[in-house]
Amino acid sequence: MNKIYCIFSFSLVILLFTGCKKQDPVSLAVQLIDSEMARCPEAWQLDFQEKLKWDYCHGLEGEAILAVYEKTGNKKYLDYIEAYADTMINEKGQIRTYKMSDYNIDHINPGKMLFKLYDITGKEKYKKAIDTLYTQLQSHPRTSEGGFWHKKRYPHQMWLDGLYMGAPFYAEYAARYHHPDKFQDIIKQFVLAGKYTYDPETQLFRHAWDESKEQKWADPIRGQSPHVWGRAMGWYTMALVDVLDFIPEDQEGRETLLYILNTAAKGIQQYQDEKSGVWYQVMDMGDKENNYPEATVSSMFTYSLLKAVRKGYIDQTYAETARKGYNGIVKNFIEKDSDGLLNLTHCCAVAGLGGNPYRDGSYEYYMSEPVRNNDPKGIGPFVLASFEYKLSEKQ
């Protein structure tokens, strides 16, 4: 048995019970966020940061914390995220550390929480920042068919990660500010990403695609990256269920999004670990040596499935898969430390393609990235999944 799996299997996992009853998922989500706020007294410190950064992780966890505020009505959660936004955005709406000329689609994602902050506070600087991010999308470099490059420094490449980073913000902006002509462009992003990353042999979506086929990680014929990184597919499915909140039901192409989501759900269900209920870091490699059950992909899939079932996007039979996933996360990844704080364990810290040092997308590469506790890319989706799980109990 490999070392990582041994750690996973035999680490002290504290199940959270009140008497003999499993703890309420909303209470569990609130405790996890309270623990995060204790670890990071200032929201800019989230994601293990030591200096200010406009970052997609702050946006993801920030949305989850605002969801906790809406659930509880406790203003401390709003104040926590508002303080981050006020630190990062000046009165002119200029965003610290952000450079539009980088054309980094990751930098769009934090804009989503600004919609809610603007609704609550009415601060015009938030609207100005929102408009700036929208402007980036209007000039963002694209593939020959119109798909957003992941970053300017990653030319001709679409990553599944990027669909979550850009599309939900784009869709909410279009819906709020009356740009119905943009919905076709948003749908096109998912169609292109799906078309060029889908692997019919595994019935899963690979991490990325290089239109130029120049990257060493790209298949010379199809341009696909070599493997199905779980979290990349998690980003894609979360993007689908969140974008559908804003695409009108009569919009041409909406049915295509539903088809893609159902295709993804089928693959997710097929690759769920039967025993633990969670999903592996590299999905197409199963229980190969060193592969490990991973918390961020498990949280993302669970959230996506629960929300998709609730909204009627996928069949009700997926609810069992989703609830099994949620319970597997609680059993295998949630721990309480000696300080009484909750931790989400077994999170892959980061993974990408290309760059310097070069990331070749091999199985060995994905296994080489560090594993840590309390990564926002797991915390955020788990909190949102907890709220969805609670709603599913009423169905």
CSV table of C-alpha atoms in Angstrom, one decimal, residues 79-344:
chain,number,residue,atom,x,y,z
A,79,ASP,CA,-17.7,42.4,7.2
A,80,TYR,CA,-14.9,39.9,6.6
A,81,ILE,CA,-15.3,39.7,2.8
A,82,GLU,CA,-16.2,43.4,2.5
A,83,ALA,CA,-12.9,44.3,4.2
A,84,TYR,CA,-11.1,42.2,1.6
A,85,ALA,CA,-12.9,44.0,-1.3
A,86,ASP,CA,-12.2,47.4,0.3
A,87,THR,CA,-8.6,46.6,0.7
A,88,MET,CA,-8.3,45.6,-2.9
A,89,ILE,CA,-10.5,48.2,-4.6
A,90,ASN,CA,-10.0,51.9,-4.3
A,91,GLU,CA,-12.7,54.5,-4.7
A,92,LYS,CA,-12.0,54.8,-8.5
A,93,GLY,CA,-12.7,51.1,-8.8
A,94,GLN,CA,-9.1,50.2,-9.5
A,95,ILE,CA,-8.1,46.7,-8.3
A,96,ARG,CA,-4.8,46.3,-6.6
A,97,THR,CA,-2.4,43.7,-8.1
A,98,TYR,CA,-4.7,43.4,-11.2
A,99,LYS,CA,-3.3,44.0,-14.7
A,100,MET,CA,-5.8,43.7,-17.5
A,101,SER,CA,-2.9,43.4,-20.0
A,102,ASP,CA,-2.0,40.0,-18.4
A,103,TYR,CA,-5.3,38.7,-19.8
A,104,ASN,CA,-5.4,36.1,-17.1
A,105,ILE,CA,-8.9,34.6,-17.0
A,106,ASP,CA,-8.4,33.5,-13.3
A,107,HIS,CA,-8.6,37.2,-12.4
A,108,ILE,CA,-12.2,37.4,-13.5
A,109,ASN,CA,-13.5,35.0,-10.8
A,110,PRO,CA,-13.2,37.3,-7.8
A,111,GLY,CA,-15.6,39.6,-9.6
A,112,LYS,CA,-18.5,37.3,-8.9
A,113,MET,CA,-18.6,38.2,-5.2
A,114,LEU,CA,-18.7,41.9,-6.1
A,115,PHE,CA,-22.2,41.5,-7.6
A,116,LYS,CA,-23.5,40.5,-4.2
A,117,LEU,CA,-21.4,43.1,-2.3
A,118,TYR,CA,-22.7,45.8,-4.6
A,119,ASP,CA,-26.3,44.7,-4.0
A,120,ILE,CA,-25.8,44.8,-0.3
A,121,THR,CA,-23.7,47.9,0.1
A,122,GLY,CA,-24.4,50.0,-3.0
A,123,LYS,CA,-20.7,51.0,-3.2
A,124,GLU,CA,-20.2,52.3,-6.7
A,125,LYS,CA,-16.5,51.3,-6.7
A,126,TYR,CA,-17.6,47.7,-6.8
A,127,LYS,CA,-19.6,48.3,-9.9
A,128,LYS,CA,-16.6,50.1,-11.5
A,129,ALA,CA,-14.4,47.1,-10.8
A,130,ILE,CA,-17.1,44.7,-12.2
A,131,ASP,CA,-17.1,46.8,-15.4
A,132,THR,CA,-13.3,46.6,-15.6
A,133,LEU,CA,-13.4,42.8,-15.5
A,134,TYR,CA,-16.2,42.7,-18.1
A,135,THR,CA,-14.0,44.9,-20.3
A,136,GLN,CA,-11.2,42.4,-20.1
A,137,LEU,CA,-13.5,39.7,-21.5
A,138,GLN,CA,-14.4,41.9,-24.4
A,139,SER,CA,-10.8,42.0,-25.5
A,140,HIS,CA,-9.5,38.8,-24.1
A,141,PRO,CA,-7.5,36.7,-26.7
A,142,ARG,CA,-9.3,33.8,-28.2
A,143,THR,CA,-8.8,30.6,-30.2
A,144,SER,CA,-9.6,30.6,-33.9
A,145,GLU,CA,-13.2,29.5,-33.1
A,146,GLY,CA,-13.7,32.1,-30.3
A,147,GLY,CA,-12.7,30.2,-27.1
A,148,PHE,CA,-10.9,32.3,-24.4
A,149,TRP,CA,-7.3,31.6,-24.0
A,150,HIS,CA,-6.5,30.6,-20.4
A,151,LYS,CA,-3.9,33.3,-20.1
A,152,LYS,CA,-2.0,35.6,-22.5
A,153,ARG,CA,1.2,33.7,-21.5
A,154,TYR,CA,-0.6,30.4,-22.4
A,155,PRO,CA,-1.5,31.1,-26.0
A,156,HIS,CA,-4.0,29.0,-28.0
A,157,GLN,CA,-5.0,27.0,-24.9
A,158,MET,CA,-8.3,26.4,-23.2
A,159,TRP,CA,-8.2,24.8,-19.8
A,160,LEU,CA,-11.3,23.5,-18.1
A,161,ASP,CA,-10.3,25.6,-15.1
A,162,GLY,CA,-10.9,28.7,-17.2
A,163,LEU,CA,-14.6,27.9,-17.8
A,164,TYR,CA,-15.3,28.4,-14.0
A,165,MET,CA,-13.1,31.5,-13.9
A,166,GLY,CA,-14.8,33.4,-16.6
A,167,ALA,CA,-18.1,32.1,-17.7
A,168,PRO,CA,-20.3,32.4,-14.6
A,169,PHE,CA,-19.2,36.1,-14.1
A,170,TYR,CA,-19.8,36.7,-17.8
A,171,ALA,CA,-23.3,35.2,-17.6
A,172,GLU,CA,-24.3,37.1,-14.5
A,173,TYR,CA,-23.1,40.4,-16.0
A,174,ALA,CA,-25.0,39.7,-19.2
A,175,ALA,CA,-28.2,38.8,-17.3
A,176,ARG,CA,-28.0,41.8,-14.8
A,177,TYR,CA,-27.0,44.5,-17.3
A,178,HIS,CA,-29.2,43.4,-20.2
A,179,HIS,CA,-26.7,42.0,-22.7
A,180,PRO,CA,-28.7,39.0,-24.1
A,181,ASP,CA,-26.5,39.0,-27.2
A,182,LYS,CA,-23.6,37.6,-25.0
A,183,PHE,CA,-25.4,34.4,-24.1
A,184,GLN,CA,-24.4,32.7,-27.3
A,185,ASP,CA,-20.7,33.6,-26.7
A,186,ILE,CA,-20.9,32.1,-23.2
A,187,ILE,CA,-22.5,28.9,-24.4
A,188,LYS,CA,-19.8,28.6,-27.1
A,189,GLN,CA,-17.1,28.5,-24.4
A,190,PHE,CA,-18.5,25.3,-23.0
A,191,VAL,CA,-19.1,23.8,-26.4
A,192,LEU,CA,-15.6,24.4,-27.5
A,193,ALA,CA,-14.0,23.2,-24.2
A,194,GLY,CA,-16.2,20.1,-24.3
A,195,LYS,CA,-15.5,19.4,-27.9
A,196,TYR,CA,-11.8,19.5,-27.6
A,197,THR,CA,-11.2,18.0,-24.1
A,198,TYR,CA,-13.7,15.1,-24.1
A,199,ASP,CA,-12.2,11.7,-24.2
A,200,PRO,CA,-14.7,9.1,-25.5
A,201,GLU,CA,-12.6,6.2,-24.2
A,202,THR,CA,-13.0,7.2,-20.5
A,203,GLN,CA,-16.1,9.3,-21.0
A,204,LEU,CA,-14.4,12.1,-19.1
A,205,PHE,CA,-13.0,15.5,-19.9
A,206,ARG,CA,-9.2,16.0,-20.0
A,207,HIS,CA,-7.6,19.0,-18.3
A,208,ALA,CA,-6.8,21.2,-21.3
A,209,TRP,CA,-6.5,21.6,-25.1
A,210,ASP,CA,-3.8,23.4,-27.1
A,211,GLU,CA,-5.2,24.5,-30.5
A,212,SER,CA,-1.7,25.0,-31.8
A,213,LYS,CA,-0.5,21.5,-30.6
A,214,GLU,CA,2.8,23.1,-29.9
A,215,GLN,CA,3.0,22.4,-26.2
A,216,LYS,CA,4.9,19.3,-25.1
A,217,TRP,CA,1.9,18.2,-23.0
A,218,ALA,CA,-0.4,18.3,-26.1
A,219,ASP,CA,-1.3,15.2,-28.1
A,220,PRO,CA,0.1,15.9,-31.6
A,221,ILE,CA,-3.2,14.9,-33.2
A,222,ARG,CA,-5.9,16.1,-30.9
A,223,GLY,CA,-4.1,18.7,-28.9
A,224,GLN,CA,-5.4,17.3,-25.6
A,225,SER,CA,-3.5,17.0,-22.3
A,226,PRO,CA,-2.6,13.5,-21.3
A,227,HIS,CA,-4.9,12.9,-18.3
A,228,VAL,CA,-8.2,13.7,-16.5
A,229,TRP,CA,-7.2,15.8,-13.5
A,230,GLY,CA,-10.2,15.6,-11.2
A,231,ARG,CA,-10.3,19.2,-10.1
A,232,ALA,CA,-10.2,20.5,-13.7
A,233,MET,CA,-13.3,18.5,-14.4
A,234,GLY,CA,-14.7,19.8,-11.1
A,235,TRP,CA,-14.2,23.4,-12.3
A,236,TYR,CA,-16.1,22.6,-15.5
A,237,THR,CA,-19.1,21.0,-13.8
A,238,MET,CA,-19.4,23.8,-11.2
A,239,ALA,CA,-19.2,26.3,-14.1
A,240,LEU,CA,-22.0,24.5,-15.9
A,241,VAL,CA,-24.4,24.5,-12.9
A,242,ASP,CA,-23.7,28.1,-12.0
A,243,VAL,CA,-24.0,29.4,-15.6
A,244,LEU,CA,-27.3,27.8,-16.0
A,245,ASP,CA,-28.7,30.1,-13.3
A,246,PHE,CA,-28.4,33.0,-15.8
A,247,ILE,CA,-29.0,31.5,-19.2
A,248,PRO,CA,-32.7,31.9,-20.1
A,249,GLU,CA,-34.7,28.7,-20.5
A,250,ASP,CA,-35.7,29.7,-24.1
A,251,GLN,CA,-32.1,30.6,-25.1
A,252,GLU,CA,-30.8,28.7,-28.1
A,253,GLY,CA,-28.0,26.4,-27.0
A,254,ARG,CA,-29.2,25.9,-23.4
A,255,GLU,CA,-30.1,22.4,-24.2
A,256,THR,CA,-26.5,21.8,-25.3
A,257,LEU,CA,-25.3,22.9,-21.9
A,258,LEU,CA,-27.7,20.4,-20.3
A,259,TYR,CA,-26.4,17.7,-22.6
A,260,ILE,CA,-22.8,18.4,-21.6
A,261,LEU,CA,-23.7,18.5,-17.9
A,262,ASN,CA,-25.5,15.1,-18.2
A,263,THR,CA,-22.5,13.7,-20.0
A,264,ALA,CA,-20.2,14.9,-17.2
A,265,ALA,CA,-22.5,13.6,-14.5
A,266,LYS,CA,-22.5,10.1,-16.1
A,267,GLY,CA,-18.7,10.1,-16.0
A,268,ILE,CA,-18.6,11.4,-12.4
A,269,GLN,CA,-20.9,8.7,-11.2
A,270,GLN,CA,-19.0,6.0,-13.1
A,271,TYR,CA,-15.7,7.0,-11.5
A,272,GLN,CA,-16.8,7.5,-7.9
A,273,ASP,CA,-14.9,5.3,-5.5
A,274,GLU,CA,-17.3,2.6,-4.4
A,275,LYS,CA,-16.0,2.2,-0.9
A,276,SER,CA,-15.2,5.8,0.2
A,277,GLY,CA,-17.7,7.7,-2.0
A,278,VAL,CA,-15.1,10.2,-3.1
A,279,TRP,CA,-13.0,10.8,-6.2
A,280,TYR,CA,-9.4,10.4,-7.1
A,281,GLN,CA,-6.8,13.1,-8.0
A,282,VAL,CA,-6.2,11.7,-11.5
A,283,MET,CA,-9.6,10.2,-12.4
A,284,ASP,CA,-8.5,8.1,-15.4
A,285,MET,CA,-5.8,6.3,-13.5
A,286,GLY,CA,-8.0,4.8,-10.8
A,287,ASP,CA,-6.1,3.3,-7.8
A,288,LYS,CA,-2.8,3.2,-9.6
A,289,GLU,CA,0.2,3.5,-7.2
A,290,ASN,CA,0.3,6.9,-5.5
A,291,ASN,CA,-3.0,8.1,-6.8
A,292,TYR,CA,-5.1,9.3,-3.9
A,293,PRO,CA,-8.7,10.3,-2.9
A,294,GLU,CA,-8.7,14.1,-3.1
A,295,ALA,CA,-10.9,16.6,-1.3
A,296,THR,CA,-11.3,19.5,-3.8
A,297,VAL,CA,-12.5,17.4,-6.7
A,298,SER,CA,-14.8,15.5,-4.3
A,299,SER,CA,-16.3,18.7,-3.0
A,300,MET,CA,-16.7,20.2,-6.5
A,301,PHE,CA,-18.5,17.1,-7.8
A,302,THR,CA,-20.7,16.8,-4.8
A,303,TYR,CA,-21.8,20.4,-5.1
A,304,SER,CA,-22.4,20.2,-8.8
A,305,LEU,CA,-24.5,17.0,-8.6
A,306,LEU,CA,-26.6,18.2,-5.7
A,307,LYS,CA,-27.4,21.5,-7.3
A,308,ALA,CA,-28.0,19.9,-10.7
A,309,VAL,CA,-30.5,17.4,-9.2
A,310,ARG,CA,-32.2,20.2,-7.2
A,311,LYS,CA,-32.6,22.3,-10.4
A,312,GLY,CA,-33.8,19.4,-12.5
A,313,TYR,CA,-30.8,19.5,-14.8
A,314,ILE,CA,-30.0,15.8,-14.2
A,315,ASP,CA,-32.0,12.8,-13.1
A,316,GLN,CA,-33.0,12.4,-9.5
A,317,THR,CA,-31.0,9.1,-9.4
A,318,TYR,CA,-27.8,11.1,-9.1
A,319,ALA,CA,-28.9,12.4,-5.7
A,320,GLU,CA,-27.7,9.1,-4.1
A,321,THR,CA,-24.3,9.5,-5.8
A,322,ALA,CA,-24.1,13.1,-4.5
A,323,ARG,CA,-25.1,12.3,-0.9
A,324,LYS,CA,-22.7,9.4,-0.9
A,325,GLY,CA,-20.0,11.8,-2.0
A,326,TYR,CA,-20.8,14.3,0.7
A,327,ASN,CA,-20.8,11.7,3.5
A,328,GLY,CA,-17.5,10.4,2.1
A,329,ILE,CA,-16.0,13.8,2.4
A,330,VAL,CA,-17.1,14.2,6.0
A,331,LYS,CA,-15.9,10.8,6.9
A,332,ASN,CA,-12.6,10.8,5.2
A,333,PHE,CA,-11.5,14.5,5.0
A,334,ILE,CA,-13.0,16.5,7.9
A,335,GLU,CA,-10.9,16.5,11.0
A,336,LYS,CA,-10.8,18.5,14.2
A,337,ASP,CA,-7.4,19.6,15.5
A,338,SER,CA,-6.1,20.0,19.0
A,339,ASP,CA,-7.2,23.7,18.9
A,340,GLY,CA,-10.8,22.7,18.2
A,341,LEU,CA,-10.7,23.9,14.6
A,342,LEU,CA,-12.1,22.0,11.7
A,343,ASN,CA,-9.8,21.0,8.8
A,344,LEU,CA,-10.5,19.8,5.3
